[in-house]
Short mmCIF file of C-alpha atoms in Angstrom, two decimals:
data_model
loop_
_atom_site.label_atom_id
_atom_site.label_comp_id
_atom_site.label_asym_id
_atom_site.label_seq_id
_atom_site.Cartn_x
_atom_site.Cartn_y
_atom_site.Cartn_z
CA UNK A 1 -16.15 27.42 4.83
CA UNK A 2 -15.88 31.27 3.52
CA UNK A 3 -13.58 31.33 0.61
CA UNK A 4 -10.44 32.90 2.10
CA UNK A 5 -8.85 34.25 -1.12
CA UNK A 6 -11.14 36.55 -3.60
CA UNK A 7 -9.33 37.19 -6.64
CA UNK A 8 -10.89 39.68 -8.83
CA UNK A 9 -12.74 39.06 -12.24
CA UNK A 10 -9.89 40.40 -14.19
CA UNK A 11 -7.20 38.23 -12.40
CA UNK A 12 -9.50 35.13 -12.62
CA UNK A 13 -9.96 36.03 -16.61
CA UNK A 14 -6.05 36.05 -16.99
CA UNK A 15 -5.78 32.78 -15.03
CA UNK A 16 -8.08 30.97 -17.23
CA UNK A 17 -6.17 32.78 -20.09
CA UNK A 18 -3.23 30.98 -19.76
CA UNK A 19 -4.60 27.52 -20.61
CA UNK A 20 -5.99 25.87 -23.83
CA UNK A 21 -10.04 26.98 -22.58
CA UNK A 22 -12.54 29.35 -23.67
CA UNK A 23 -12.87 32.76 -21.96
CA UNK A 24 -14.20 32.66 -18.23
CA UNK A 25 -17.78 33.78 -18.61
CA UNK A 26 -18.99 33.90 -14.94
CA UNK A 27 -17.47 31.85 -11.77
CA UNK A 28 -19.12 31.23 -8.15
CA UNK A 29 -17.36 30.28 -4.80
CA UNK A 30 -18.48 27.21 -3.28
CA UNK A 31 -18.37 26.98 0.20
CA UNK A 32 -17.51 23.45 0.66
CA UNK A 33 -14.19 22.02 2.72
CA UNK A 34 -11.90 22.88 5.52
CA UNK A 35 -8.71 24.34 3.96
CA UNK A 36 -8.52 25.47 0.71
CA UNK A 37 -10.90 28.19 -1.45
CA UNK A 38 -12.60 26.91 -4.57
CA UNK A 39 -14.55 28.17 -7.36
CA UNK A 40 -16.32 26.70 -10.60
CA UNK A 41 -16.15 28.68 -13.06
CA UNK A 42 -18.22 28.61 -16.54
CA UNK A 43 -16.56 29.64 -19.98
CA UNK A 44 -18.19 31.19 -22.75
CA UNK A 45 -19.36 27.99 -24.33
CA UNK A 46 -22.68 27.35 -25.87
CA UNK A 47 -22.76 23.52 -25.47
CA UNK A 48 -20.24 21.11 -24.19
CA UNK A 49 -18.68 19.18 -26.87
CA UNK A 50 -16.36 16.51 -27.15
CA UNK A 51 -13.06 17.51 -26.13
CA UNK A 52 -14.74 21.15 -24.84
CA UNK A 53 -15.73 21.92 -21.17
CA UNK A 54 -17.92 24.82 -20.23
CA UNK A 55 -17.62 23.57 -16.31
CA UNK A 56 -14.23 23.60 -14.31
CA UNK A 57 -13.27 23.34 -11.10
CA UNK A 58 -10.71 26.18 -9.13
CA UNK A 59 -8.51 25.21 -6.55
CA UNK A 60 -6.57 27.64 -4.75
CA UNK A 61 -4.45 26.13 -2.07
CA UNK A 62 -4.47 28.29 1.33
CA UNK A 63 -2.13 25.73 3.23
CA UNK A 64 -0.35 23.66 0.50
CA UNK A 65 3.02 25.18 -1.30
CA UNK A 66 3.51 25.37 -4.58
CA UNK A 67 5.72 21.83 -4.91
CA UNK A 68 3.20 20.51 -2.83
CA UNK A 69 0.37 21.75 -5.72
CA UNK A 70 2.75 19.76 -8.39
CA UNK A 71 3.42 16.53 -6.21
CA UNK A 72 -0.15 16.23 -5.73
CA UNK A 73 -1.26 16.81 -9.47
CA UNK A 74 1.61 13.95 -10.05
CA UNK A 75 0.02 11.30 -7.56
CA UNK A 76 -3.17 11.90 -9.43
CA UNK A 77 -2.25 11.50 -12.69
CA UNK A 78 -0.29 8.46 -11.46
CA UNK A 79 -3.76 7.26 -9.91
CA UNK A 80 -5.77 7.55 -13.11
CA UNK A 81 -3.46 5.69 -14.78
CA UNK A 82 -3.97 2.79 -12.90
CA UNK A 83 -7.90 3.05 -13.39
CA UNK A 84 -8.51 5.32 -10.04
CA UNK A 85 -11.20 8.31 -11.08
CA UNK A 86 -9.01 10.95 -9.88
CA UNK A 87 -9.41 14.26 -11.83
CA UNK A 88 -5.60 15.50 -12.38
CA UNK A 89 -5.31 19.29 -13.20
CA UNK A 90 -5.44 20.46 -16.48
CA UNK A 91 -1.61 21.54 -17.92
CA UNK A 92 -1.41 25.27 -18.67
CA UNK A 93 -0.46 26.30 -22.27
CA UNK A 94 3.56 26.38 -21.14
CA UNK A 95 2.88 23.28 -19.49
CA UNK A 96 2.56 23.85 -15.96
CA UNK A 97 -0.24 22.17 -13.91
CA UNK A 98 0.10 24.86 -10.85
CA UNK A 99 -0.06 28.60 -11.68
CA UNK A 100 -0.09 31.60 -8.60
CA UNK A 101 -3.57 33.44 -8.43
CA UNK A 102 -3.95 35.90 -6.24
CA UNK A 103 0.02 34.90 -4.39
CA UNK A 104 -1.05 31.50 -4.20
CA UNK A 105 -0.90 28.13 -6.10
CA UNK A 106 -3.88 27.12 -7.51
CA UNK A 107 -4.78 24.70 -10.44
CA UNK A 108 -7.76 23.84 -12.44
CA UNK A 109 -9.67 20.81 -12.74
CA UNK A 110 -12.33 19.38 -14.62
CA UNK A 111 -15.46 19.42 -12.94
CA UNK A 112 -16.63 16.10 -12.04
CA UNK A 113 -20.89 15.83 -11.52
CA UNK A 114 -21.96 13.53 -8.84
CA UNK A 115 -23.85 13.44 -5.30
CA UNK A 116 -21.68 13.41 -1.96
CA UNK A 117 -23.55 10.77 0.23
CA UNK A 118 -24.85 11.82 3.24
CA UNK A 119 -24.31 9.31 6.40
CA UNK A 120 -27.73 8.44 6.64
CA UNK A 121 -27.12 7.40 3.11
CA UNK A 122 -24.77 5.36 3.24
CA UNK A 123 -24.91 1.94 2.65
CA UNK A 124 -23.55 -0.84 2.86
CA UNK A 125 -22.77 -1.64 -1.04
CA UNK A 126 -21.36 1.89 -0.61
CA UNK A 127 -19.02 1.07 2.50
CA UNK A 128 -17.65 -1.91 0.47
CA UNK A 129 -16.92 0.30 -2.53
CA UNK A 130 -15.64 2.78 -0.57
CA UNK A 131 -12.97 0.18 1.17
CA UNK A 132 -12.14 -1.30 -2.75
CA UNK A 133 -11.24 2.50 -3.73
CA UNK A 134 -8.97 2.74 -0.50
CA UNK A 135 -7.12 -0.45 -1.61
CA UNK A 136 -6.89 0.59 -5.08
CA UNK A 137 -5.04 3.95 -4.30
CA UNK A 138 -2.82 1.51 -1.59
CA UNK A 139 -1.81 -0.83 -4.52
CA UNK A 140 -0.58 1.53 -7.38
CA UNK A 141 1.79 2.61 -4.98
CA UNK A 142 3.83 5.74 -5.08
CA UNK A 143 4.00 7.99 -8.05
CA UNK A 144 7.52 7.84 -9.85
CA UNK A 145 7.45 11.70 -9.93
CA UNK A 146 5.75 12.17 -6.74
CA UNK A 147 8.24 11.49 -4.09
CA UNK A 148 5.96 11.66 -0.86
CA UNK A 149 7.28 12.59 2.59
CA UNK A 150 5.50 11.21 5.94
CA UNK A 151 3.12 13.55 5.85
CA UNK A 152 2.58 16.64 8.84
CA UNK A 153 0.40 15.01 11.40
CA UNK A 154 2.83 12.63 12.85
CA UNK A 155 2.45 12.15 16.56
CA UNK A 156 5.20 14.42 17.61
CA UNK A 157 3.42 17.01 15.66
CA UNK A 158 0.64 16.48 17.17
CA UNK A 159 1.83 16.41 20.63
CA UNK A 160 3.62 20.12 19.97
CA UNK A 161 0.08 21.08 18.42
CA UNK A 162 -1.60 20.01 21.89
CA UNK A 163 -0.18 23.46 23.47
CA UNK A 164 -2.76 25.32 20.89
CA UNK A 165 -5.53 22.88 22.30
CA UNK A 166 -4.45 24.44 25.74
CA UNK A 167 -4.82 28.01 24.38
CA UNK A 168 -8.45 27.22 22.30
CA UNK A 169 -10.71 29.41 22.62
CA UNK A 170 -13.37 26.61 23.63
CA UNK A 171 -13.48 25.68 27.24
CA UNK A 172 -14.11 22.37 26.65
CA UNK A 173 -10.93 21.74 24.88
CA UNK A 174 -8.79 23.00 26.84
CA UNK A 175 -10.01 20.73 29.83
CA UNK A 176 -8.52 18.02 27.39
CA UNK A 177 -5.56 19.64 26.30
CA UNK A 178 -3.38 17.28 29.44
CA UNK A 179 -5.23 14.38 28.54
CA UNK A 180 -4.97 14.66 24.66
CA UNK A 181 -1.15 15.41 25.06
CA UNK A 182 -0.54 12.30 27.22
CA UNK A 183 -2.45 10.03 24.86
CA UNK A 184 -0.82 11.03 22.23
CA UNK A 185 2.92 10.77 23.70
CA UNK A 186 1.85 7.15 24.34
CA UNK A 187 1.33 6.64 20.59
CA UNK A 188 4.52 8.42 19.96
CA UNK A 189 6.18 6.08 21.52
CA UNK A 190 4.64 2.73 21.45
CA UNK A 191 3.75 3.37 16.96
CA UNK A 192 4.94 0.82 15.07
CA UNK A 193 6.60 1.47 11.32
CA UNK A 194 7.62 -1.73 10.81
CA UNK A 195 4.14 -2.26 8.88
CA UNK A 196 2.95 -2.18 4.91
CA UNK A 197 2.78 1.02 3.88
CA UNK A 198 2.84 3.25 1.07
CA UNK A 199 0.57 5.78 -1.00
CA UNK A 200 -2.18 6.78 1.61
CA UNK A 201 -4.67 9.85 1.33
CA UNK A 202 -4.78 9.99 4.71
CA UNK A 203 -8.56 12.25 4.11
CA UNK A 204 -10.75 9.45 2.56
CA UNK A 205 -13.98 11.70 4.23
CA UNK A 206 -17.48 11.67 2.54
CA UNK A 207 -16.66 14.88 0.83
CA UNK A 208 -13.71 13.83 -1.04
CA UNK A 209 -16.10 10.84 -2.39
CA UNK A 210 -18.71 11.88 -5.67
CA UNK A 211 -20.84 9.38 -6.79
CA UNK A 212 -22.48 8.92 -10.25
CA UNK A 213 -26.29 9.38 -10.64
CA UNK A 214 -26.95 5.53 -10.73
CA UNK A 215 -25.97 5.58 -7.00
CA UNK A 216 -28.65 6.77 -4.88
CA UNK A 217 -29.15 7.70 -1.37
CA UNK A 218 -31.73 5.13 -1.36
CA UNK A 219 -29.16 2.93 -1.74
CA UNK A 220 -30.91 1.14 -5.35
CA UNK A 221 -28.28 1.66 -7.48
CA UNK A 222 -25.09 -0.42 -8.62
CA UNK A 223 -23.03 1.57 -5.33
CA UNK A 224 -19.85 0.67 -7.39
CA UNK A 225 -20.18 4.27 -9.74
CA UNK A 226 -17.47 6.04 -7.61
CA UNK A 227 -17.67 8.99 -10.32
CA UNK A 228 -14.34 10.62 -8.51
CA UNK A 229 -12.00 10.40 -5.56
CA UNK A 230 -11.26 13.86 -4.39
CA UNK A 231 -8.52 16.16 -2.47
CA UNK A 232 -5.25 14.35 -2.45
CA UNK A 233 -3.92 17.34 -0.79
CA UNK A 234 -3.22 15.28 2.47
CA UNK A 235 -1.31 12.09 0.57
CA UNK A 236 1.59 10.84 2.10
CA UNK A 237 3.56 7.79 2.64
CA UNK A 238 2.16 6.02 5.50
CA UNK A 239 0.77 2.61 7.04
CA UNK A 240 -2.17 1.16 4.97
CA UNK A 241 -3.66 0.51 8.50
CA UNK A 242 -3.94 3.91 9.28
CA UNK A 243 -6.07 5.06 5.74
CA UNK A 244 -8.16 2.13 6.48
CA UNK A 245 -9.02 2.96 9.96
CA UNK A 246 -9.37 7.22 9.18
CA UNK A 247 -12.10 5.59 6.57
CA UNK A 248 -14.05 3.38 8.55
CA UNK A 249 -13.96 6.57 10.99
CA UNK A 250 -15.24 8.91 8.58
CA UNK A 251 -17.97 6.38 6.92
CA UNK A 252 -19.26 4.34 9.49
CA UNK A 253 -20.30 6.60 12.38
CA UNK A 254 -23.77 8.36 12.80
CA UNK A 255 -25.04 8.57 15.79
CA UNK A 256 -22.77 5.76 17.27
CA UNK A 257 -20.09 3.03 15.28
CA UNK A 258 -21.80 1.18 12.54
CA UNK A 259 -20.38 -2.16 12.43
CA UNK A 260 -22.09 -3.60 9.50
CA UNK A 261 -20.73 -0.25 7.38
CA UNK A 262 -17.39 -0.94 9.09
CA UNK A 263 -17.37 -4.62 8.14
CA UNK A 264 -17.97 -3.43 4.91
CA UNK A 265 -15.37 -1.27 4.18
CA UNK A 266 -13.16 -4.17 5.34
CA UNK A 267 -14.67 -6.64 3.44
CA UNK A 268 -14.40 -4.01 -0.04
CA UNK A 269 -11.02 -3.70 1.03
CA UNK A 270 -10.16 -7.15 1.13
CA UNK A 271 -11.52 -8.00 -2.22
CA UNK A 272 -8.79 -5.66 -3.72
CA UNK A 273 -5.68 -5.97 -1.41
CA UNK A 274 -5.61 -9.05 1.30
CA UNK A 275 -4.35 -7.57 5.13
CA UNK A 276 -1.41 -8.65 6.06
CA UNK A 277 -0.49 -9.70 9.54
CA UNK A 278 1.09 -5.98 10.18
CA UNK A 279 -1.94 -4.40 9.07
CA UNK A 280 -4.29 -6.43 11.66
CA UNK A 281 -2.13 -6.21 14.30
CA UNK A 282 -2.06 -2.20 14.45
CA UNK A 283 -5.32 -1.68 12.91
CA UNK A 284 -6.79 -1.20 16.46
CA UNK A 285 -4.27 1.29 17.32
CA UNK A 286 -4.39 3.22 14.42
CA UNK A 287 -7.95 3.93 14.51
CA UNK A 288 -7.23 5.47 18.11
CA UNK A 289 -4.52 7.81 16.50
CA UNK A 290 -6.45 8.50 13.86
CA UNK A 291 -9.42 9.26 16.48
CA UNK A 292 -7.10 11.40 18.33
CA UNK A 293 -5.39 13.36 15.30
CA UNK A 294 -8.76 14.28 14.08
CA UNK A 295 -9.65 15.74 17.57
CA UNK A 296 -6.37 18.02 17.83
CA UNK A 297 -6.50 19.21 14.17
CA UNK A 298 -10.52 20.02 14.39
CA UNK A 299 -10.09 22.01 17.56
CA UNK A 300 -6.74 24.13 16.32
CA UNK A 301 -7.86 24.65 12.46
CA UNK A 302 -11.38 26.13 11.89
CA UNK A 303 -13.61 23.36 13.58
CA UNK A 304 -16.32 25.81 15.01
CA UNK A 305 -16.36 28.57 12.02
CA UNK A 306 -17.03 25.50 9.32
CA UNK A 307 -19.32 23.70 11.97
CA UNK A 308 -17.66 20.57 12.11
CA UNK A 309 -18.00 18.97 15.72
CA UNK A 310 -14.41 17.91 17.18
CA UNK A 311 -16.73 15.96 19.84
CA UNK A 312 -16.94 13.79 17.17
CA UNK A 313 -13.89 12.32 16.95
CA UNK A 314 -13.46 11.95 20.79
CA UNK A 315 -16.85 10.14 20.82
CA UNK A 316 -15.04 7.77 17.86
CA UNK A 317 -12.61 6.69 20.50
CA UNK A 318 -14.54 6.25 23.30
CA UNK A 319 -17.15 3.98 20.90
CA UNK A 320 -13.63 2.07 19.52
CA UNK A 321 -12.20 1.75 23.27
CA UNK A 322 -15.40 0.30 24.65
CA UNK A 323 -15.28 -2.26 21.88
CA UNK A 324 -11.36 -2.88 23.20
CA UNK A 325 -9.05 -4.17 20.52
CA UNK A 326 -10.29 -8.20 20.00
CA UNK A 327 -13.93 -6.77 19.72
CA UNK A 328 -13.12 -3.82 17.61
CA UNK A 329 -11.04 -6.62 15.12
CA UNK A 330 -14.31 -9.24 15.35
CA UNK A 331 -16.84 -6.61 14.61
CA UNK A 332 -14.70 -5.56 11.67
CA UNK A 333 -15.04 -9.51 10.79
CA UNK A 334 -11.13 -9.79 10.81
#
């Protein structure tokens, strides 16, 4: 992704001003995500020493609001107090954990080292620690000082966002504009809420996962050294069911649905937090929404500049539809 805001030097060295670090030496965008711009930036700091950082991470948030930048450094300080490795911003000197840069919140965090797994590298010790993380983040529950709304990618939202699918650019979407509408008014109407729910990320991807150097893509290490969960921008309250099946989505599919990574999750899951009867009986159905509202958001945010296939997520469905919804539930050993 290009990095859509470019502060200057001076405005970055009066950022980093404001909070309890060293001077900002030298900083570097990273082109890495889908939505907001980020930079690490070094201080002027021989060696690292305890209680002293010379690496941190930028954040500047090209979508969220500034209560939005506050709620989510809440539900991650709220995460790591239960255990989770979830880097929470750093406070400024006046306190404040979200400062404007450039016109826009952004916050600083500390930079975390680890490996994002490729697919082909994931296994499936991974998968299972993966799906104990997810459960984790389900049971600590809400943040006191976090109150979380339903998140924006409900189905109606989705369904209203279907008339930019019709307008794409890309020929091929719009030829599915009709039929991604009418899917997705289905789902409107036939989604159940009458299910557990709670904290969800609602993003659980492979790039909001780092893993510690003892976890290697050759899959030798101990696969439990999560080293940090990443971008809780997307958190909201929301069925367990539907984090669970946007995870086995995003980890289990190479070339076609893995079933022994997908089992996996499951089974990691279920050694943290049991499924209730709700959360089996719309687990099928969520991983179809979840299918679809990856499609629609790929193909009206910045799918083809990042190079992130929205195919993908229509060749998710059609791999959880042939499996129909007993053998998508037995190959996830439930």
């Amino acid at each position: 992704m290009a990095i859509l805001t470019t502060p200057t030097t001076a405005e970055l060295a009066s950022f980093v001003a404001a909070y309890p670090l060293e001077p900002l030496e030298k900083f570097r965008g990273i082109e890495a995500g889908t939505v907001n711009t980020s930079f690490e930036l070094e201080l002027e700091l021989e060696r690292e020493r305890e209680g002293r950082r010379r690496r941190w991470f930028l954040r500047i948030y090209e979508e969220q609001d500034a209560a939005g930048a506050v709620r989510e450094a809440a539900v991650l300080a709220h995460l790591a107090a239960h255990g989770l490795p979830t880097p929470a911003p750093i406070a400024a000197r006046d306190g404040a954990t979200m400062r404007l840069l450039a016109g826009k919140p952004a916050a600083i965090f500390p930079w975390v080292d680890g490996e994002m797994l490729c697919q082909r590298a994931v296994t499936v010790d991974a998968a299972a620690a993966v799906g104990a993380a997810l459960a984790r983040i389900h049971v600590a529950g809400h943040a006191p000082t976090a109150p979380l709304d339903a998140g924006r990618f409900d189905p109606a939202h989705l369904v209203t966002r279907c008339e930019r699918v019709a307008s794409s650019s890309d020929p091929e979407a719009r030829a599915l504009a009709g039929s991604l509408r009418d899917a997705m008014i289905r789902i409107a109407a036939s989604r159940r809420y009458d299910v557990p729910r709670g904290l969800i990320h609602g993003d659980l991807f492979r790039d909001n996962v780092l893993w510690s150097d003892d976890t290697s893509a050759t899959g030798t290490g101990t696969c439990s050294s999560i080293a940090a969960l990443l971008d809780f921008e997307s958190a909201h309250d929301g069925p367990f069911a539907y984090d669970l099946a946007v995870t086995i989505l995003a980890w289990s599919y190479g070339s076609k649905l893995d079933t022994d990574l997908a089992a996996a999750i499951v089974r990691g899951y279920r050694s943290v937090r049991e499924l209730e009867a709700g959360d089996r009986e719309v687990l099928y159905d969520e991983a179809i929404f979840a299918a679809l509202r990856f499609t629609i958001t790929r193909i009206t945010d910045d799918a083809i500049r990042v190079g992130k296939r929205w195919q993908r997520f229509v060749e998710r469905r059609e791999a959880i539809e042939r499996l129909g919804r007993h053998g998508f539930l037995e190959a996830l050993g439930l």
